[in-house]
mmCIF file of C-alpha atoms and ligand atoms in Angstrom:
data_model
loop_
_atom_site.group_PDB
_atom_site.id
_atom_site.type_symbol
_atom_site.label_atom_id
_atom_site.label_comp_id
_atom_site.label_asym_id
_atom_site.label_seq_id
_atom_site.Cartn_x
_atom_site.Cartn_y
_atom_site.Cartn_z
ATOM 1 C CA MET A 69 179.806 48.080 130.850
ATOM 2 C CA ALA A 70 175.884 48.672 130.948
ATOM 3 C CA ILE A 71 176.267 52.438 130.688
ATOM 4 C CA TRP A 72 178.557 52.169 128.325
ATOM 5 C CA ARG A 73 176.154 50.412 125.938
ATOM 6 C CA LYS A 74 173.595 52.970 126.674
ATOM 7 C CA ALA A 75 175.507 55.879 126.239
ATOM 8 C CA ALA A 76 176.936 54.686 122.680
ATOM 9 C CA LEU A 77 173.020 53.559 121.658
ATOM 10 C CA ALA A 78 172.099 56.876 122.608
ATOM 11 C CA ALA A 79 174.669 58.366 120.429
ATOM 12 C CA ALA A 80 174.421 56.265 117.577
ATOM 13 C CA ILE A 81 170.458 57.456 117.987
ATOM 14 C CA CYS A 82 170.996 60.896 118.029
ATOM 15 C CA GLY A 83 173.819 60.725 115.294
ATOM 16 C CA THR A 84 170.889 59.244 112.942
ATOM 17 C CA LEU A 85 168.546 61.700 113.815
ATOM 18 C CA ALA A 86 171.207 64.268 113.284
ATOM 19 C CA ALA A 87 172.098 62.980 110.055
ATOM 20 C CA PHE A 88 168.102 62.574 109.073
ATOM 21 C CA GLY A 89 167.608 65.729 109.935
ATOM 22 C CA GLY A 90 170.084 67.086 107.890
ATOM 23 C CA LEU A 91 168.839 65.409 104.839
ATOM 24 C CA VAL A 92 165.417 66.522 105.126
ATOM 25 C CA GLY A 93 166.525 70.072 106.082
ATOM 26 C CA SER A 94 169.430 70.168 102.973
ATOM 27 C CA ASP A 95 166.213 68.677 100.883
ATOM 28 C CA ALA A 96 164.135 71.672 101.551
ATOM 29 C CA PHE A 97 166.682 74.397 101.797
ATOM 30 C CA ALA A 98 167.578 73.003 98.057
ATOM 31 C CA GLN A 99 163.639 73.284 96.964
ATOM 32 C CA ALA A 100 163.154 76.658 98.213
ATOM 33 C CA ASP A 101 166.626 77.495 96.338
ATOM 34 C CA ALA A 102 165.071 76.319 93.290
ATOM 35 C CA ILE A 103 162.010 78.282 93.880
ATOM 36 C CA LYS A 104 163.810 81.428 94.392
ATOM 37 C CA ALA A 105 165.945 80.553 91.247
ATOM 38 C CA ARG A 106 162.874 80.182 88.823
ATOM 39 C CA LYS A 107 161.196 83.331 90.562
ATOM 40 C CA ASP A 108 164.458 85.702 89.691
ATOM 41 C CA GLY A 109 164.193 84.176 86.199
ATOM 42 C CA PHE A 110 160.696 85.068 85.967
ATOM 43 C CA GLN A 111 161.397 88.725 87.214
ATOM 44 C CA VAL A 112 163.778 88.542 84.486
ATOM 45 C CA PHE A 113 161.232 87.774 81.995
ATOM 46 C CA ARG A 114 158.803 90.331 83.564
ATOM 47 C CA VAL A 115 161.102 93.323 83.200
ATOM 48 C CA SER A 116 162.653 92.247 80.002
ATOM 49 C CA MET A 117 158.990 92.197 78.478
ATOM 50 C CA GLY A 118 158.477 95.810 79.814
ATOM 51 C CA ALA A 119 161.834 96.745 77.617
ATOM 52 C CA ILE A 120 160.303 95.229 74.902
ATOM 53 C CA LYS A 121 156.754 96.697 75.283
ATOM 54 C CA LYS A 122 158.156 100.206 75.504
ATOM 55 C CA VAL A 123 159.957 99.714 71.816
ATOM 56 C CA VAL A 124 156.628 98.443 70.393
ATOM 57 C CA ASP A 125 155.048 101.565 72.082
ATOM 58 C CA ASP A 126 157.371 103.541 71.041
ATOM 59 C CA ASN A 127 157.711 102.298 67.622
ATOM 60 C CA GLY A 128 161.300 101.926 67.999
ATOM 61 C CA PRO A 129 164.442 101.410 68.069
ATOM 62 C CA ALA A 130 164.018 98.475 67.508
ATOM 63 C CA ALA A 131 167.991 97.638 68.622
ATOM 64 C CA ASN A 132 166.445 98.304 72.261
ATOM 65 C CA ALA A 133 164.329 95.060 72.158
ATOM 66 C CA VAL A 134 167.757 92.882 70.782
ATOM 67 C CA ALA A 135 169.017 92.542 74.894
ATOM 68 C CA PRO A 136 165.875 91.540 76.725
ATOM 69 C CA ALA A 137 165.038 89.584 73.774
ATOM 70 C CA GLN A 138 168.156 87.545 74.459
ATOM 71 C CA ALA A 139 168.452 87.763 78.126
ATOM 72 C CA ILE A 140 164.205 86.202 77.934
ATOM 73 C CA ALA A 141 166.111 83.507 75.573
ATOM 74 C CA GLY A 142 168.792 82.790 78.022
ATOM 75 C CA THR A 143 166.951 82.322 81.283
ATOM 76 C CA ALA A 144 164.341 80.469 79.419
ATOM 77 C CA ALA A 145 166.800 77.986 78.574
ATOM 78 C CA LYS A 146 167.806 77.506 82.247
ATOM 79 C CA GLN A 147 164.540 78.032 84.137
ATOM 80 C CA VAL A 148 162.950 74.070 83.721
ATOM 81 C CA ALA A 149 166.262 73.282 85.935
ATOM 82 C CA HIS A 150 164.735 74.964 88.232
ATOM 83 C CA PHE A 151 161.406 73.030 88.592
ATOM 84 C CA PRO A 152 163.325 70.137 90.602
ATOM 85 C CA ALA A 153 160.699 67.345 91.963
ATOM 86 C CA GLY A 154 158.880 68.488 95.318
ATOM 87 C CA SER A 155 159.316 71.898 94.650
ATOM 88 C CA ASP A 156 155.667 72.167 94.182
ATOM 89 C CA LYS A 157 155.593 73.289 98.240
ATOM 90 C CA GLY A 158 156.502 76.168 99.659
ATOM 91 C CA GLU A 159 156.119 79.504 98.635
ATOM 92 C CA THR A 160 155.289 79.140 95.105
ATOM 93 C CA LYS A 161 152.515 79.334 92.995
ATOM 94 C CA ALA A 162 153.693 76.434 90.385
ATOM 95 C CA LYS A 163 150.811 73.646 89.958
ATOM 96 C CA ALA A 164 151.556 70.078 90.963
ATOM 97 C CA GLU A 165 150.407 69.371 87.336
ATOM 98 C CA ILE A 166 154.017 70.506 86.067
ATOM 99 C CA TRP A 167 155.705 67.393 87.208
ATOM 100 C CA ALA A 168 152.958 65.344 86.177
ATOM 101 C CA ASN A 169 153.134 66.691 82.389
ATOM 102 C CA MET A 170 156.558 67.706 82.120
ATOM 103 C CA ALA A 171 157.075 67.164 78.882
ATOM 104 C CA ASP A 172 154.700 69.493 77.678
ATOM 105 C CA PHE A 173 156.233 71.941 80.604
ATOM 106 C CA THR A 174 159.446 71.580 78.757
ATOM 107 C CA ALA A 175 158.154 72.557 75.310
ATOM 108 C CA LYS A 176 155.628 75.235 76.694
ATOM 109 C CA MET A 177 159.498 76.703 78.105
ATOM 110 C CA LYS A 178 160.935 76.004 74.650
ATOM 111 C CA ALA A 179 158.344 77.715 73.319
ATOM 112 C CA ALA A 180 158.955 80.682 74.862
ATOM 113 C CA GLU A 181 162.909 80.802 74.527
ATOM 114 C CA ASP A 182 162.012 80.339 70.577
ATOM 115 C CA ALA A 183 159.561 82.983 70.137
ATOM 116 C CA ALA A 184 162.513 85.057 72.370
ATOM 117 C CA THR A 185 165.501 84.190 69.721
ATOM 118 C CA ALA A 186 162.901 84.557 66.896
ATOM 119 C CA LEU A 187 162.149 88.016 68.208
ATOM 120 C CA ALA A 188 166.201 89.122 69.023
ATOM 121 C CA SER A 189 166.644 88.153 65.324
ATOM 122 C CA ALA A 190 164.009 90.230 64.053
ATOM 123 C CA ALA A 191 165.526 93.274 66.456
ATOM 124 C CA GLN A 192 168.888 92.510 64.945
ATOM 125 C CA ALA A 193 167.512 93.009 61.532
ATOM 126 C CA GLY A 194 165.647 96.417 62.636
ATOM 127 C CA ASN A 195 162.263 94.878 61.291
ATOM 128 C CA MET A 196 159.724 96.753 63.772
ATOM 129 C CA ASP A 197 157.204 95.008 62.452
ATOM 130 C CA ALA A 198 158.158 91.693 63.225
ATOM 131 C CA VAL A 199 159.311 93.307 66.556
ATOM 132 C CA LYS A 200 155.896 93.459 67.096
ATOM 133 C CA ALA A 201 154.461 90.161 65.860
ATOM 134 C CA GLY A 202 156.877 88.548 68.357
ATOM 135 C CA PHE A 203 156.269 90.553 71.243
ATOM 136 C CA GLY A 204 152.558 89.607 70.504
ATOM 137 C CA ALA A 205 153.913 85.840 70.063
ATOM 138 C CA LEU A 206 156.357 85.781 72.717
ATOM 139 C CA GLY A 207 153.654 87.084 75.231
ATOM 140 C CA GLY A 208 151.416 84.211 74.175
ATOM 141 C CA THR A 209 153.766 81.835 75.259
ATOM 142 C CA CYS A 210 153.629 83.152 78.613
ATOM 143 C CA GLY A 211 150.239 82.969 78.882
ATOM 144 C CA ALA A 212 149.863 79.465 77.324
ATOM 145 C CA CYS A 213 151.900 78.093 80.075
ATOM 146 C CA HIS A 214 150.705 80.506 83.133
ATOM 147 C CA ARG A 215 146.987 79.154 82.138
ATOM 148 C CA ALA A 216 148.069 75.553 82.475
ATOM 149 C CA TYR A 217 150.757 75.428 85.220
ATOM 150 C CA ARG A 218 150.509 78.772 87.299
ATOM 151 C CA ASN A 219 148.030 78.793 90.322
ATOM 152 C CA ASP A 220 146.387 82.603 90.344
HETATM 153 C C1 HEC B 540 156.616 76.586 80.524
HETATM 154 C C2 HEC B 540 156.288 77.557 81.512
HETATM 155 C C3 HEC B 540 156.428 79.369 81.974
HETATM 156 C C4 HEC B 540 156.419 79.933 80.833
HETATM 157 C C5 HEC B 540 156.135 79.697 79.248
HETATM 158 C C6 HEC B 540 156.446 81.078 81.538
HETATM 159 N N1 HEC B 540 156.075 80.964 82.804
HETATM 160 FE FE1 HEC B 540 156.064 82.822 84.199
HETATM 161 N N2 HEC B 540 155.572 81.341 85.676
HETATM 162 C C7 HEC B 540 155.392 79.813 85.373
HETATM 163 C C8 HEC B 540 155.515 79.250 86.925
HETATM 164 C C9 HEC B 540 155.053 77.695 86.897
HETATM 165 C C10 HEC B 540 155.313 80.311 87.780
HETATM 166 C C11 HEC B 540 155.386 80.118 89.559
HETATM 167 C C12 HEC B 540 156.418 79.872 89.861
HETATM 168 C C13 HEC B 540 156.745 79.698 91.158
HETATM 169 O O1 HEC B 540 155.783 80.436 92.203
HETATM 170 O O2 HEC B 540 157.514 79.038 91.871
HETATM 171 C C14 HEC B 540 155.561 81.514 86.920
HETATM 172 C C15 HEC B 540 155.733 82.572 87.535
HETATM 173 C C16 HEC B 540 155.964 84.098 87.136
HETATM 174 C C17 HEC B 540 155.986 85.145 87.683
HETATM 175 C C18 HEC B 540 156.100 85.612 89.256
HETATM 176 C C19 HEC B 540 157.764 85.423 89.227
HETATM 177 C C20 HEC B 540 157.778 85.661 91.291
HETATM 178 O O3 HEC B 540 158.263 86.396 91.623
HETATM 179 O O4 HEC B 540 156.904 84.879 91.989
HETATM 180 C C21 HEC B 540 156.072 86.362 86.647
HETATM 181 C C22 HEC B 540 156.482 87.755 86.827
HETATM 182 C C23 HEC B 540 156.305 85.515 85.181
HETATM 183 N N3 HEC B 540 156.106 83.944 85.359
HETATM 184 C C24 HEC B 540 156.547 86.375 84.078
HETATM 185 C C25 HEC B 540 156.156 85.426 82.797
HETATM 186 C C26 HEC B 540 156.784 85.967 81.294
HETATM 187 C C27 HEC B 540 156.843 87.535 81.175
HETATM 188 C C28 HEC B 540 156.742 84.978 80.509
HETATM 189 C C29 HEC B 540 157.033 84.862 79.310
HETATM 190 C C30 HEC B 540 157.843 85.754 78.354
HETATM 191 C C31 HEC B 540 156.320 84.070 81.274
HETATM 192 N N4 HEC B 540 156.518 84.009 82.627
HETATM 193 C C32 HEC B 540 156.593 82.623 80.613
HETATM 194 C C33 HEC B 540 155.426 79.571 84.110
HETATM 195 C C34 HEC B 540 155.767 79.641 83.009
#
């Protein structure tokens, strides 16, 4: 009898540990996935800004700035979701201040999204002056957030 009770107890402990280990593991995985997802998003920002800069440097064609500006706006709309609580740990330059100031962080991401949407409209209208001004304004939203919430 006693040996069965011990075996059962051992099995119960193992099961609990396995479940606990699984939970901790999947949590860490979820955060690593979120970090990867937001970095992928920021890479879309970077590549798209490069494409828009080329349009600015070449003084046109404005139409070439439409797709990259829309890519930034669409990506920005999904970026904050990739900052779940606890994802300031790991391979990340995100500052812990983000989670203490989530409303401000969200507003700063929205500012980038709105600037990108305005830039896409200017590009669609073929207005190069507005594309150039919009490029500067959009770049300003990147820097404003990085200064506050990204480690160098
Ligand atoms: C609302 C805040 C916010 C805005 C707006 C923002 N960024 Fe960032 N950016 C971050 C944070 C935080 C990180 C660090 C992410 C990490 O390491 O987990 C980052 C990282 C990056 C990276 C590095 C990604 C990597 O692979 O490690 C690039 C490139 C980047 N941002 C470009 C941009 C550009 C270009 C813009 C503007 C179009 C922009 N960001 C706007 C907060 C922002």
